[in-house]
Tab-separated table of C-alpha atoms in Angstrom:
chain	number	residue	atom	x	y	z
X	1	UNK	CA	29.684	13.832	30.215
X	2	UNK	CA	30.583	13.446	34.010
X	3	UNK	CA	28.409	11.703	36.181
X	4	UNK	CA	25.556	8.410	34.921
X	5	UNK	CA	22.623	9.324	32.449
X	6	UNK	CA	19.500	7.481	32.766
X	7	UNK	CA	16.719	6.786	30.428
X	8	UNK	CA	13.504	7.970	30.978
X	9	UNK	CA	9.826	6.444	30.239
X	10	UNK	CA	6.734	8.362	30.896
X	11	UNK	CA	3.691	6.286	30.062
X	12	UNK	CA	0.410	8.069	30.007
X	13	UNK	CA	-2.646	6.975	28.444
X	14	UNK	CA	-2.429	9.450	25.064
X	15	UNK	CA	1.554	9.310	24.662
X	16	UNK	CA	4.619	7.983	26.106
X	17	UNK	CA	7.547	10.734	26.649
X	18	UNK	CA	11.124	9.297	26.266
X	19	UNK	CA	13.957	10.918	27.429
X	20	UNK	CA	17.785	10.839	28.972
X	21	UNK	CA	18.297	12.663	31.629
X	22	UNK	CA	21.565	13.276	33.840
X	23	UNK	CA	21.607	13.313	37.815
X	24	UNK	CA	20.905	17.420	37.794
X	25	UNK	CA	17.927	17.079	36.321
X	26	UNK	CA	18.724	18.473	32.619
X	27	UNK	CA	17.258	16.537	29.814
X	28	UNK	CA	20.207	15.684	26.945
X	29	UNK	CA	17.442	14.414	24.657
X	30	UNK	CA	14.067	13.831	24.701
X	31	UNK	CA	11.101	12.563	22.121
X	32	UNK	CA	7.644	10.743	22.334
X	33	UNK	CA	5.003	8.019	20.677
X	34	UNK	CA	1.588	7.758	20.681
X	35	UNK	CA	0.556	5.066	23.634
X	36	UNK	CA	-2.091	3.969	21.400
X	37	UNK	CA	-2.895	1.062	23.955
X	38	UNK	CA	-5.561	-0.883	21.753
X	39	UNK	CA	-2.650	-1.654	19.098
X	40	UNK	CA	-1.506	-3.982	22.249
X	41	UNK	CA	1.294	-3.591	24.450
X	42	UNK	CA	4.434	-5.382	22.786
X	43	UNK	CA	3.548	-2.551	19.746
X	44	UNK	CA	3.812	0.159	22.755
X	45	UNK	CA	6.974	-1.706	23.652
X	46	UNK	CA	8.418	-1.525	20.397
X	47	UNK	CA	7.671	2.085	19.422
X	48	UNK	CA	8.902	2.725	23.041
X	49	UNK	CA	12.210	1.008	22.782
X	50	UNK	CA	12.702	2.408	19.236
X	51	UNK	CA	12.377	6.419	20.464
X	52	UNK	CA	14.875	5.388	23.334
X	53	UNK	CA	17.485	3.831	20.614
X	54	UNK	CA	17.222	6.545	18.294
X	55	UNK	CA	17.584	9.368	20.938
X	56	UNK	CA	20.703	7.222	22.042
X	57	UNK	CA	22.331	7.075	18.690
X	58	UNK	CA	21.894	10.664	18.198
X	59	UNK	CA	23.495	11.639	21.375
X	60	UNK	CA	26.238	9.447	21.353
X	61	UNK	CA	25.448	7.999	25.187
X	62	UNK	CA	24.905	5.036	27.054
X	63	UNK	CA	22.950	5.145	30.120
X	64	UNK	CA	23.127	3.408	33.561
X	65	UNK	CA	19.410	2.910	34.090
X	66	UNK	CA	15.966	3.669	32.644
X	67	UNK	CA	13.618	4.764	34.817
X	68	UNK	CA	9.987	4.494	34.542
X	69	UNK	CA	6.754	6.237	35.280
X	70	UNK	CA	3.357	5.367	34.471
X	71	UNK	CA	-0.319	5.469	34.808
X	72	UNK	CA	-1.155	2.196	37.234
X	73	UNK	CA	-1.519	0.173	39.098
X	74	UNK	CA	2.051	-1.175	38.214
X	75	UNK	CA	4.693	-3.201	40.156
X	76	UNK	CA	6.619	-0.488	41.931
X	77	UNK	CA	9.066	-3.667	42.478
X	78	UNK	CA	8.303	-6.339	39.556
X	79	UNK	CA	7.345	-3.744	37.436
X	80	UNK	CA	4.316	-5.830	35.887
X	81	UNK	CA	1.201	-3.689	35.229
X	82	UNK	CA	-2.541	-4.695	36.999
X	83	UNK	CA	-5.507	-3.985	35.539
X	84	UNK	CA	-5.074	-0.169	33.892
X	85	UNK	CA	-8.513	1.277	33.114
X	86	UNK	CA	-6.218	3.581	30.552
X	87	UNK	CA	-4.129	0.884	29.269
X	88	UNK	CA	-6.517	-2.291	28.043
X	89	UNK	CA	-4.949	-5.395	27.440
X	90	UNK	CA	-1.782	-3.982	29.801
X	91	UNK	CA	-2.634	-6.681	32.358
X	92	UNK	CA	0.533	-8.647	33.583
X	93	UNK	CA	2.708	-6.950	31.197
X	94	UNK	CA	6.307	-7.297	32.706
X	95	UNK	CA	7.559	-3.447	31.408
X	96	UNK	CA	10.716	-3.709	33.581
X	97	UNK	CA	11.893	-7.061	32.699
X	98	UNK	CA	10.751	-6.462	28.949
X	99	UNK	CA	13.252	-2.851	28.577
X	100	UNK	CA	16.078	-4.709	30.849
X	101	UNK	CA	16.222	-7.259	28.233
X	102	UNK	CA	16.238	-4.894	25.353
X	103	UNK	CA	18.776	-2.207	26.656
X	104	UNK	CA	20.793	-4.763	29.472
X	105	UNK	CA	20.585	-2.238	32.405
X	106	UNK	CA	18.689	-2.063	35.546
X	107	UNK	CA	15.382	-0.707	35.391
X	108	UNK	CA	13.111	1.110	38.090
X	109	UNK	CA	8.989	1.618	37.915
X	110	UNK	CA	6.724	3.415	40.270
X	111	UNK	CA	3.536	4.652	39.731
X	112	UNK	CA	3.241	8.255	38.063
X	113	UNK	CA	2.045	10.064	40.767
X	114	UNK	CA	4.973	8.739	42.572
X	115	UNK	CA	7.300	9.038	40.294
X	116	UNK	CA	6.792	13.175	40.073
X	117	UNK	CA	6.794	13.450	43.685
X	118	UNK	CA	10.629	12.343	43.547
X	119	UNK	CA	10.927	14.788	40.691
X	120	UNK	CA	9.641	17.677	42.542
X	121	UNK	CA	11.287	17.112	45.695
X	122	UNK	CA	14.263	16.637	43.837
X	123	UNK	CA	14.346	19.226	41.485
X	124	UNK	CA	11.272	20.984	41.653
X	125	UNK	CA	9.265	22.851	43.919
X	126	UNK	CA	9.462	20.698	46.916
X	127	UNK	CA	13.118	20.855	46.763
X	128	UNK	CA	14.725	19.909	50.504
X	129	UNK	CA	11.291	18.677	51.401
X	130	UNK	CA	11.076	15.476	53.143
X	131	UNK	CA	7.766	15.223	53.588
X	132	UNK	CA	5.643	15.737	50.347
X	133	UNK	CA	2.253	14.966	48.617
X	134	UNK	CA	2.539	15.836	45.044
X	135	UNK	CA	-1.577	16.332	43.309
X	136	UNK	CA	-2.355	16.060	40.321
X	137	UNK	CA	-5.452	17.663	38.910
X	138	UNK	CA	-6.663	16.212	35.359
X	139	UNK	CA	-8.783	13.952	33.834
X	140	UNK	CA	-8.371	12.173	37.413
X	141	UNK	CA	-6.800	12.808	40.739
X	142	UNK	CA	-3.712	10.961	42.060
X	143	UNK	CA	-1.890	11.085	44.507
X	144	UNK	CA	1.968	10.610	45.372
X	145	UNK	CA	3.259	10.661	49.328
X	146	UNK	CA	6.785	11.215	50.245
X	147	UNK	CA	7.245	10.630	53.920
X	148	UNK	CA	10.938	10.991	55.172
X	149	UNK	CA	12.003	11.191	51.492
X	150	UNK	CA	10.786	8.090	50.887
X	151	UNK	CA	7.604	6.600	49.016
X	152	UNK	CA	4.683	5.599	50.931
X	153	UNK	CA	3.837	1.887	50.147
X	154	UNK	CA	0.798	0.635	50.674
X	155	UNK	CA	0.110	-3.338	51.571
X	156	UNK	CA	1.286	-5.433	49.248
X	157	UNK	CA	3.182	-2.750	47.890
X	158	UNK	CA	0.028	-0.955	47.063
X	159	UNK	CA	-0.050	2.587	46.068
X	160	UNK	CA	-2.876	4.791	48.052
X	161	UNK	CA	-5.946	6.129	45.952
X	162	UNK	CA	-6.326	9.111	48.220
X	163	UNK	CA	-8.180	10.539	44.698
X	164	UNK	CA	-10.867	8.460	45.648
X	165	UNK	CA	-11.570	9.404	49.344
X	166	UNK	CA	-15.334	10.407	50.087
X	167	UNK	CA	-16.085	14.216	50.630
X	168	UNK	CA	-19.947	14.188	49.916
X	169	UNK	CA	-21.309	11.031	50.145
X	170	UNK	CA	-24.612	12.424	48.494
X	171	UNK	CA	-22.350	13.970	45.653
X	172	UNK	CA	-21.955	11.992	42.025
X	173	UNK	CA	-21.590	8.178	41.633
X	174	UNK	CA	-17.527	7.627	40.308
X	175	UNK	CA	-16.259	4.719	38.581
X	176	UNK	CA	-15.027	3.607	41.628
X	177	UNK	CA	-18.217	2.419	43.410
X	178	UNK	CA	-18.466	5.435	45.673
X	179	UNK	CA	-20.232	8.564	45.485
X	180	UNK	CA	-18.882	12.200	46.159
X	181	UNK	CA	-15.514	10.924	46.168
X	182	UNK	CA	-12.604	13.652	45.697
X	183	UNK	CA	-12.126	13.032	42.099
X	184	UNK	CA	-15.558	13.043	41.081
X	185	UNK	CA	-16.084	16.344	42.569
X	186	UNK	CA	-12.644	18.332	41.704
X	187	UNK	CA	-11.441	16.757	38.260
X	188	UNK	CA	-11.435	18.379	34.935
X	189	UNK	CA	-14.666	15.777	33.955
X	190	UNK	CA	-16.459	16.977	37.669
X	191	UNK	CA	-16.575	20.787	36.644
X	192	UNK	CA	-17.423	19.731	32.750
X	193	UNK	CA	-20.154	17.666	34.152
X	194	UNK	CA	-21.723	20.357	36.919
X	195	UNK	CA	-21.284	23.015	34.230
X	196	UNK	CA	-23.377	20.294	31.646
X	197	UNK	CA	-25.987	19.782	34.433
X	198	UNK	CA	-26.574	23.501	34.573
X	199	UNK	CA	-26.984	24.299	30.763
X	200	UNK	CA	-27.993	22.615	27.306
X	201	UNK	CA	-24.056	22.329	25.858
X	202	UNK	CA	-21.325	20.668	26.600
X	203	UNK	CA	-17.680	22.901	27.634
X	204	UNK	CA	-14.309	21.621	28.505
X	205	UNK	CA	-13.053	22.415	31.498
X	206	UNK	CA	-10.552	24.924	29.791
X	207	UNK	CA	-13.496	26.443	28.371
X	208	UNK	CA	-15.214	26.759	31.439
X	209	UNK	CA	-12.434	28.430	33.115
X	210	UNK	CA	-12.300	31.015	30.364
X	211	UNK	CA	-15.429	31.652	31.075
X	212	UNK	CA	-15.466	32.411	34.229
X	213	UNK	CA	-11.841	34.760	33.375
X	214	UNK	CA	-14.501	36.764	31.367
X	215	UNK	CA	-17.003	37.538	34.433
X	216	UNK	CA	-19.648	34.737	33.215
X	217	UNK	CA	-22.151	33.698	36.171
X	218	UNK	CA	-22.411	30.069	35.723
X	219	UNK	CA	-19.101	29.477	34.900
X	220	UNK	CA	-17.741	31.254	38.185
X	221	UNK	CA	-19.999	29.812	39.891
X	222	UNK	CA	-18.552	26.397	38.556
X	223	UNK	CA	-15.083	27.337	39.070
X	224	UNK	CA	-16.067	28.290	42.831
X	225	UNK	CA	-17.660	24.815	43.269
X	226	UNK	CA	-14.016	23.050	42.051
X	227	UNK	CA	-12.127	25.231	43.937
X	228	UNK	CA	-14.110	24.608	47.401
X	229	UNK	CA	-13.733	20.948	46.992
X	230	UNK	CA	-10.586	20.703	45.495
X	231	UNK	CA	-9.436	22.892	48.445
X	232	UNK	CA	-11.743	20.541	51.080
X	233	UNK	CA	-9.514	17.930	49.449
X	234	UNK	CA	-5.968	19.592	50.420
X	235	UNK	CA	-7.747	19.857	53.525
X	236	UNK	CA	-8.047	16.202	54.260
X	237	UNK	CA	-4.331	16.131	53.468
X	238	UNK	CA	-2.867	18.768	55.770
X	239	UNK	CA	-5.002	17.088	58.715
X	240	UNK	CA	-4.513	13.322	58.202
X	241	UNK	CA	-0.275	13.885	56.723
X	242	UNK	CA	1.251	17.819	58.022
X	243	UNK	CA	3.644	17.633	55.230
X	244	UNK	CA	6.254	20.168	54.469
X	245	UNK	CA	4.846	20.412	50.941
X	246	UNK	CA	2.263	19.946	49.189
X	247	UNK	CA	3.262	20.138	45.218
X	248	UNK	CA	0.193	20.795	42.462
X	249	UNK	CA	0.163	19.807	38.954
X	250	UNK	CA	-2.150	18.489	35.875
X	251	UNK	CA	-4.179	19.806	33.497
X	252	UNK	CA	-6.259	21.615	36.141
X	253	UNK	CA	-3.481	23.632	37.604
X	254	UNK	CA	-3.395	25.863	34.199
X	255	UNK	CA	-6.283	27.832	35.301
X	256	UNK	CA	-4.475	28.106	38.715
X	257	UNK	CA	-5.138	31.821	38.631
X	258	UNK	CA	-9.016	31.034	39.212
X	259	UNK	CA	-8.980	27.877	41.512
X	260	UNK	CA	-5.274	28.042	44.235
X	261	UNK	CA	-5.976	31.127	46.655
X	262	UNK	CA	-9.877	29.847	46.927
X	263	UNK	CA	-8.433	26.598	47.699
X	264	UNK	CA	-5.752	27.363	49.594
X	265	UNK	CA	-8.396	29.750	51.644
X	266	UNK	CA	-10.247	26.972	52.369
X	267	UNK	CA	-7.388	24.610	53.844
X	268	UNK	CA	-6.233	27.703	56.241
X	269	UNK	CA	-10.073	28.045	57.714
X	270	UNK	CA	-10.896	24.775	58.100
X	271	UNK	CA	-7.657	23.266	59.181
X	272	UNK	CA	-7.829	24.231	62.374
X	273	UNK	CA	-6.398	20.904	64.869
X	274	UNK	CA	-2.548	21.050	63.008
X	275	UNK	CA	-0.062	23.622	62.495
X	276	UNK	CA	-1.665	24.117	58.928
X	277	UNK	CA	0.349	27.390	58.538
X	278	UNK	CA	3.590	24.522	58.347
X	279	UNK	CA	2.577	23.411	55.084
X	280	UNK	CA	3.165	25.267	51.850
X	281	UNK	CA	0.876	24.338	48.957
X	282	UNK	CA	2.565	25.341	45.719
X	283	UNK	CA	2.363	24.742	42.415
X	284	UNK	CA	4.828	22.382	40.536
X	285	UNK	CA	8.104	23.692	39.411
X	286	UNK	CA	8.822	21.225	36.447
X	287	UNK	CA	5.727	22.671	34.622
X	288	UNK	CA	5.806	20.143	31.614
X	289	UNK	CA	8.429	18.205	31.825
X	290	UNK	CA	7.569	16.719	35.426
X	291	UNK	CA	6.236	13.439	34.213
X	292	UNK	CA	9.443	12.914	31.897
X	293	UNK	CA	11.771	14.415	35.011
X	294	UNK	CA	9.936	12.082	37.566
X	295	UNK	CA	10.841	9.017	35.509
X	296	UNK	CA	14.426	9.767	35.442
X	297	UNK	CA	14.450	10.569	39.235
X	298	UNK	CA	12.906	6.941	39.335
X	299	UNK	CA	15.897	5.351	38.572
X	300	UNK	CA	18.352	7.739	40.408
X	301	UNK	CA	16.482	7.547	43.341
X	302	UNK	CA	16.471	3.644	43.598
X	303	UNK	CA	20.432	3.818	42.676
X	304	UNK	CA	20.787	5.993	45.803
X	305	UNK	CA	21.803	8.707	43.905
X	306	UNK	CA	19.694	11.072	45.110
């Protein structure tokens, strides 16, 4: 093996993906646990750390680094997590310090949304972009910004919840404290609960979109409602950042057929004071792997290896 390997930790709030990945982007090995986060978080650590060992042993390797991704707000420089609405009981858990002790290397966190935005610029489908907003479109919308190659920081280190920026300020109260924000109006849970408003049962979102695949009224109808706003959304982007790129993924983005041309249809109408027509809106290129790929590009990217 020429060239470092790095280990790779993708913490989400159902499972944490472990991996090792080299420095083109090819994952050796690869395995996962449950995050089961009301077990505690030195039993996450533990299950973690064992999956990493065991993948090690098989392969015969020793990595430079372990890079990290995960669901926040976390330390992009101590690596200690805040208060995680996903991960109870997380609060001022020192991840970083916790897996340099336990594997002696150098580790590197950033947020998840963050951490795929270096994996898609890198190796994905923002590949030679320097300026890139990577979506995701799931259970919630995040956000990570690449400006010059580099990650946006907040103050304080924060990372932005552009998820959370108001399009409707009549629309549906979010967890947040606002109403009509973007995530309450273009997640997976915003079309479940328009579709749940409009009807006795209860659909996923996949469901939904099938739905709608099949000619049904109400569920086009839905899916026309996400797409408008999720487009309005990208909108907000292309006006307030003109990136070279922006990247989409999440659960949402499988039913891309139904919601990206309305979307992107909106952006190009409405986006009329910047060159919109500069910015291509596509959808990821690591397909599922991005959150374990991101990770590793964590660590190579803080080594300056990429």
């Amino acid at each position: 093996m020429s060239g470092p390997v790095a280990g790779a930790v993708d913490i989400g709030g159902t499972k944490i993906a472990v991996g090792i990945v080299d420095e083109q982007g090819s994952i050796l090995a690869q395995g996962e646990t449950p995050t089961s986060p009301e077990l505690g978080y030195q039993a996450g650590l533990a299950r973690t750390s064992a999956v990493l060992r065991r993948l090690l042993d098989e392969c015969g390797l020793s990595i430079a680094g372990i890079g990290v991704g995960s669901t926040g707000p976390i330390d992009p420089q101590t690596g200690v997590y805040g208060e995680v609405g996903t991960l109870p009981g997380w609060q001022g858990a020192p991840l970083a310090a916790d897996l340099e002790r336990l594997f002696g290397v150098r580790v590197a966190v950033e947020n998840d949304a963050d951490a795929t935005a270096l994996g898609e610029a890198a190796w994905g489908a923002g590949r030679g972009s320097r300026s890139l907003l990577y979506v995701t479109i799931s259970t919630g919308i995040g956000v990570g910004i690449l400006l010059d190659g580099r990650i946006y920081r907040g103050a304080g280190g924060a990372h932005p919840e552009i998820g959370h920026h108001i399009l409707d300020a009549s629309g549906p109260a979010c967890y947040c404290g606002a109403n009509g924000c973007w995530e309450s109006l273009a997640s997976g849970p915003a079309l479940e609960a328009w579709m749940s408003s409009q009807r006795d049962d209860v659909l996923s979102a996949r469901q939904i979109c099938e739905l709608a695949r099949r000619g049904e009224p109400l569920a086009l109808q839905a899916v026309h409602r996400e797409a408008r706003y999720l487009g309005l959304g990208l909108a907000n982007l292309v006006t307030m950042f003109c990136p070279q790129t922006i990247v989409l993924g999440g659960g949402m983005m499988h039913s891309a057929d139904l919601l990206l041309a309305p979307a992107v249809d909106v952006v190009r109408r409405i986006c009329t004071q910047v060159p919109a027509e500069n910015t291509s809106i596509v959808l990821a290129g690591l397909g599922a792997q991005c959150g374990l790929l991101g990770a590793a590009c964590v660590w190579f990217h803080r080594a300056g290896l990429l």
